[in-house]
Amino acid sequence: MAGTVYPILPGAIAIFFAFLVYGWFFSFDPFGVWFWIIQILIVVVLFVADYVVSAWGVKKFGGSKLSTTLSTIGVIIGPFVIPAFGLVLGPFIGAFIGELIGGSSPSKASKVGFGSVVGLFTSTVMKIILQLVMIVLFIIWVVRFA
């Protein structure tokens, strides 16, 4: 779940590999083909939706393609540059700079920066929910089919 709030960590992939480790150490018997299909679909949806929802926040508030790109870069770099607040400030600053480079006013750039933070938080909530679904399905499969 750490990957949910720290984007550089692949949370969904870690959860998926935890299922494989469980299978290797205990048994793959509880997991049928449907378990793996559902889990793979959730991981794919998570990765696609993560970028789509983050970009949606920038676009919804009038951001350009450059703002979307710089906001994404800010999500990745921000936590390293500004450890305590970089996760929030990174995408905001990236979108803000992207809009200023594109010729927007500082007020519009601020609005788009805010949109990038809204997209980030929406994406984080979505990741938490889907990763919890992955874990709950795992527990159900292990308890029910073991």
PDB file of C-alpha atoms in Angstrom:
ATOM      1  CA  MET A   1       0.000   0.000   0.000  1.00  0.00           C
ATOM      2  CA  ALA A   2       3.023   2.310   0.313  1.00  0.00           C
ATOM      3  CA  GLY A   3       2.934   2.686  -3.474  1.00  0.00           C
ATOM      4  CA  THR A   4      -0.463   4.315  -3.139  1.00  0.00           C
ATOM      5  CA  VAL A   5       0.913   7.433  -1.529  1.00  0.00           C
ATOM      6  CA  TYR A   6       4.436   7.263  -2.932  1.00  0.00           C
ATOM      7  CA  PRO A   7       3.970   6.977  -6.701  1.00  0.00           C
ATOM      8  CA  ILE A   8       7.457   5.724  -7.516  1.00  0.00           C
ATOM      9  CA  LEU A   9       6.737   2.476  -5.651  1.00  0.00           C
ATOM     10  CA  PRO A  10       4.686  -0.031  -7.653  1.00  0.00           C
ATOM     11  CA  GLY A  11       2.073  -0.930  -5.021  1.00  0.00           C
ATOM     12  CA  ALA A  12      -0.195  -3.014  -7.236  1.00  0.00           C
ATOM     13  CA  ILE A  13       2.738  -4.967  -8.653  1.00  0.00           C
ATOM     14  CA  ALA A  14       4.035  -5.618  -5.124  1.00  0.00           C
ATOM     15  CA  ILE A  15       0.626  -6.918  -4.078  1.00  0.00           C
ATOM     16  CA  PHE A  16       0.455  -9.123  -7.175  1.00  0.00           C
ATOM     17  CA  PHE A  17       3.921 -10.557  -6.470  1.00  0.00           C
ATOM     18  CA  ALA A  18       2.880 -11.182  -2.873  1.00  0.00           C
ATOM     19  CA  PHE A  19       0.224 -13.531  -4.265  1.00  0.00           C
ATOM     20  CA  LEU A  20       2.909 -15.374  -6.223  1.00  0.00           C
ATOM     21  CA  VAL A  21       5.152 -15.601  -3.161  1.00  0.00           C
ATOM     22  CA  TYR A  22       2.233 -17.017  -1.170  1.00  0.00           C
ATOM     23  CA  GLY A  23       1.688 -19.612  -3.898  1.00  0.00           C
ATOM     24  CA  TRP A  24       5.355 -20.586  -4.010  1.00  0.00           C
ATOM     25  CA  PHE A  25       5.672 -20.940  -0.243  1.00  0.00           C
ATOM     26  CA  PHE A  26       2.267 -22.428   0.542  1.00  0.00           C
ATOM     27  CA  SER A  27       0.161 -23.478  -2.424  1.00  0.00           C
ATOM     28  CA  PHE A  28      -1.314 -22.257  -5.663  1.00  0.00           C
ATOM     29  CA  ASP A  29      -4.282 -24.613  -5.157  1.00  0.00           C
ATOM     30  CA  PRO A  30      -6.728 -21.945  -3.899  1.00  0.00           C
ATOM     31  CA  PHE A  31      -6.164 -19.821  -6.997  1.00  0.00           C
ATOM     32  CA  GLY A  32      -7.924 -20.775 -10.156  1.00  0.00           C
ATOM     33  CA  VAL A  33      -7.819 -19.087 -13.517  1.00  0.00           C
ATOM     34  CA  TRP A  34     -10.552 -16.628 -12.509  1.00  0.00           C
ATOM     35  CA  PHE A  35      -8.523 -15.352  -9.581  1.00  0.00           C
ATOM     36  CA  TRP A  36      -5.583 -14.530 -11.858  1.00  0.00           C
ATOM     37  CA  ILE A  37      -7.785 -13.002 -14.570  1.00  0.00           C
ATOM     38  CA  ILE A  38      -9.515 -10.730 -12.053  1.00  0.00           C
ATOM     39  CA  GLN A  39      -6.235  -9.697 -10.412  1.00  0.00           C
ATOM     40  CA  ILE A  40      -4.538  -8.957 -13.744  1.00  0.00           C
ATOM     41  CA  LEU A  41      -7.536  -6.900 -14.860  1.00  0.00           C
ATOM     42  CA  ILE A  42      -7.422  -4.893 -11.629  1.00  0.00           C
ATOM     43  CA  VAL A  43      -3.682  -4.219 -12.081  1.00  0.00           C
ATOM     44  CA  VAL A  44      -4.199  -3.101 -15.697  1.00  0.00           C
ATOM     45  CA  VAL A  45      -7.130  -0.875 -14.713  1.00  0.00           C
ATOM     46  CA  LEU A  46      -5.037   0.561 -11.884  1.00  0.00           C
ATOM     47  CA  PHE A  47      -2.148   1.527 -14.145  1.00  0.00           C
ATOM     48  CA  VAL A  48      -4.290   2.956 -16.918  1.00  0.00           C
ATOM     49  CA  ALA A  49      -6.683   4.785 -14.611  1.00  0.00           C
ATOM     50  CA  ASP A  50      -3.850   6.194 -12.504  1.00  0.00           C
ATOM     51  CA  TYR A  51      -2.506   8.204 -15.427  1.00  0.00           C
ATOM     52  CA  VAL A  52      -5.934   9.000 -16.852  1.00  0.00           C
ATOM     53  CA  VAL A  53      -7.315  10.307 -13.535  1.00  0.00           C
ATOM     54  CA  SER A  54      -4.218  12.401 -12.827  1.00  0.00           C
ATOM     55  CA  ALA A  55      -4.344  13.908 -16.310  1.00  0.00           C
ATOM     56  CA  TRP A  56      -8.095  14.452 -15.908  1.00  0.00           C
ATOM     57  CA  GLY A  57      -7.453  16.763 -12.940  1.00  0.00           C
ATOM     58  CA  VAL A  58      -5.168  18.971 -15.024  1.00  0.00           C
ATOM     59  CA  LYS A  59      -7.461  18.928 -18.070  1.00  0.00           C
ATOM     60  CA  LYS A  60     -10.614  19.540 -16.004  1.00  0.00           C
ATOM     61  CA  PHE A  61      -9.104  22.784 -14.738  1.00  0.00           C
ATOM     62  CA  GLY A  62      -8.060  23.912 -18.237  1.00  0.00           C
ATOM     63  CA  GLY A  63      -4.496  22.619 -18.377  1.00  0.00           C
ATOM     64  CA  SER A  64      -2.452  22.021 -21.500  1.00  0.00           C
ATOM     65  CA  LYS A  65      -0.589  18.917 -22.608  1.00  0.00           C
ATOM     66  CA  LEU A  66       2.640  20.442 -21.327  1.00  0.00           C
ATOM     67  CA  SER A  67       1.043  21.026 -17.915  1.00  0.00           C
ATOM     68  CA  THR A  68      -0.085  17.400 -17.801  1.00  0.00           C
ATOM     69  CA  THR A  69       3.404  16.183 -18.662  1.00  0.00           C
ATOM     70  CA  LEU A  70       5.158  18.448 -16.163  1.00  0.00           C
ATOM     71  CA  SER A  71       2.615  17.566 -13.488  1.00  0.00           C
ATOM     72  CA  THR A  72       3.402  13.875 -13.987  1.00  0.00           C
ATOM     73  CA  ILE A  73       7.116  14.613 -13.782  1.00  0.00           C
ATOM     74  CA  GLY A  74       6.418  16.597 -10.605  1.00  0.00           C
ATOM     75  CA  VAL A  75       4.664  13.596  -9.045  1.00  0.00           C
ATOM     76  CA  ILE A  76       7.761  11.490  -9.641  1.00  0.00           C
ATOM     77  CA  ILE A  77      10.471  14.037  -8.772  1.00  0.00           C
ATOM     78  CA  GLY A  78       8.670  16.089  -6.100  1.00  0.00           C
ATOM     79  CA  PRO A  79       8.986  13.619  -3.199  1.00  0.00           C
ATOM     80  CA  PHE A  80      12.757  13.410  -3.751  1.00  0.00           C
ATOM     81  CA  VAL A  81      13.345  17.161  -4.048  1.00  0.00           C
ATOM     82  CA  ILE A  82      10.974  18.266  -1.274  1.00  0.00           C
ATOM     83  CA  PRO A  83      10.678  15.186   0.980  1.00  0.00           C
ATOM     84  CA  ALA A  84       7.902  16.346   3.306  1.00  0.00           C
ATOM     85  CA  PHE A  85       5.618  18.095   0.823  1.00  0.00           C
ATOM     86  CA  GLY A  86       6.929  17.058  -2.596  1.00  0.00           C
ATOM     87  CA  LEU A  87       4.097  14.666  -3.329  1.00  0.00           C
ATOM     88  CA  VAL A  88       1.631  17.572  -3.303  1.00  0.00           C
ATOM     89  CA  LEU A  89       3.893  20.409  -4.393  1.00  0.00           C
ATOM     90  CA  GLY A  90       5.571  18.462  -7.228  1.00  0.00           C
ATOM     91  CA  PRO A  91       2.513  18.096  -9.460  1.00  0.00           C
ATOM     92  CA  PHE A  92       1.279  21.581  -8.530  1.00  0.00           C
ATOM     93  CA  ILE A  93       4.588  23.208  -9.459  1.00  0.00           C
ATOM     94  CA  GLY A  94       4.890  21.091 -12.617  1.00  0.00           C
ATOM     95  CA  ALA A  95       1.425  22.068 -13.860  1.00  0.00           C
ATOM     96  CA  PHE A  96       1.952  25.690 -12.794  1.00  0.00           C
ATOM     97  CA  ILE A  97       5.238  25.962 -14.708  1.00  0.00           C
ATOM     98  CA  GLY A  98       3.715  24.192 -17.709  1.00  0.00           C
ATOM     99  CA  GLU A  99       0.934  26.758 -17.900  1.00  0.00           C
ATOM    100  CA  LEU A 100       3.307  29.694 -17.463  1.00  0.00           C
ATOM    101  CA  ILE A 101       5.530  28.368 -20.261  1.00  0.00           C
ATOM    102  CA  GLY A 102       2.406  27.997 -22.388  1.00  0.00           C
ATOM    103  CA  GLY A 103       1.614  31.704 -21.879  1.00  0.00           C
ATOM    104  CA  SER A 104      -1.188  31.456 -19.341  1.00  0.00           C
ATOM    105  CA  SER A 105      -1.691  33.986 -16.582  1.00  0.00           C
ATOM    106  CA  PRO A 106      -0.455  33.168 -13.076  1.00  0.00           C
ATOM    107  CA  SER A 107      -4.061  32.868 -11.863  1.00  0.00           C
ATOM    108  CA  LYS A 108      -4.906  30.291 -14.534  1.00  0.00           C
ATOM    109  CA  ALA A 109      -1.625  28.496 -13.856  1.00  0.00           C
ATOM    110  CA  SER A 110      -2.564  28.331 -10.157  1.00  0.00           C
ATOM    111  CA  LYS A 111      -5.986  26.942 -11.029  1.00  0.00           C
ATOM    112  CA  VAL A 112      -4.433  24.242 -13.228  1.00  0.00           C
ATOM    113  CA  GLY A 113      -1.888  23.458 -10.488  1.00  0.00           C
ATOM    114  CA  PHE A 114      -4.762  22.992  -8.063  1.00  0.00           C
ATOM    115  CA  GLY A 115      -6.405  20.694 -10.622  1.00  0.00           C
ATOM    116  CA  SER A 116      -3.267  18.558 -10.709  1.00  0.00           C
ATOM    117  CA  VAL A 117      -3.481  18.112  -6.934  1.00  0.00           C
ATOM    118  CA  VAL A 118      -7.194  17.231  -7.196  1.00  0.00           C
ATOM    119  CA  GLY A 119      -6.313  14.634  -9.847  1.00  0.00           C
ATOM    120  CA  LEU A 120      -3.533  13.255  -7.659  1.00  0.00           C
ATOM    121  CA  PHE A 121      -5.802  12.849  -4.626  1.00  0.00           C
ATOM    122  CA  THR A 122      -8.593  11.334  -6.726  1.00  0.00           C
ATOM    123  CA  SER A 123      -6.095   8.908  -8.210  1.00  0.00           C
ATOM    124  CA  THR A 124      -4.789   8.029  -4.742  1.00  0.00           C
ATOM    125  CA  VAL A 125      -8.278   7.254  -3.438  1.00  0.00           C
ATOM    126  CA  MET A 126      -8.942   5.092  -6.496  1.00  0.00           C
ATOM    127  CA  LYS A 127      -5.661   3.204  -5.978  1.00  0.00           C
ATOM    128  CA  ILE A 128      -6.423   2.586  -2.308  1.00  0.00           C
ATOM    129  CA  ILE A 129      -9.838   1.158  -3.168  1.00  0.00           C
ATOM    130  CA  LEU A 130      -8.603  -1.083  -5.991  1.00  0.00           C
ATOM    131  CA  GLN A 131      -5.614  -2.349  -4.026  1.00  0.00           C
ATOM    132  CA  LEU A 132      -7.863  -3.143  -1.080  1.00  0.00           C
ATOM    133  CA  VAL A 133     -10.123  -5.049  -3.486  1.00  0.00           C
ATOM    134  CA  MET A 134      -7.085  -7.044  -4.631  1.00  0.00           C
ATOM    135  CA  ILE A 135      -6.184  -7.919  -1.039  1.00  0.00           C
ATOM    136  CA  VAL A 136      -9.757  -8.754  -0.006  1.00  0.00           C
ATOM    137  CA  LEU A 137     -10.192 -11.031  -3.032  1.00  0.00           C
ATOM    138  CA  PHE A 138      -6.957 -12.785  -2.116  1.00  0.00           C
ATOM    139  CA  ILE A 139      -8.169 -13.356   1.449  1.00  0.00           C
ATOM    140  CA  ILE A 140     -11.552 -14.594   0.229  1.00  0.00           C
ATOM    141  CA  TRP A 141      -9.918 -17.002  -2.226  1.00  0.00           C
ATOM    142  CA  VAL A 142      -7.483 -18.350   0.367  1.00  0.00           C
ATOM    143  CA  VAL A 143     -10.121 -18.804   3.079  1.00  0.00           C
ATOM    144  CA  ARG A 144     -12.871 -20.130   0.812  1.00  0.00           C
ATOM    145  CA  PHE A 145     -10.885 -22.403  -1.502  1.00  0.00           C
ATOM    146  CA  ALA A 146      -8.038 -23.553   0.736  1.00  0.00           C
TER     147      ALA A 146
END
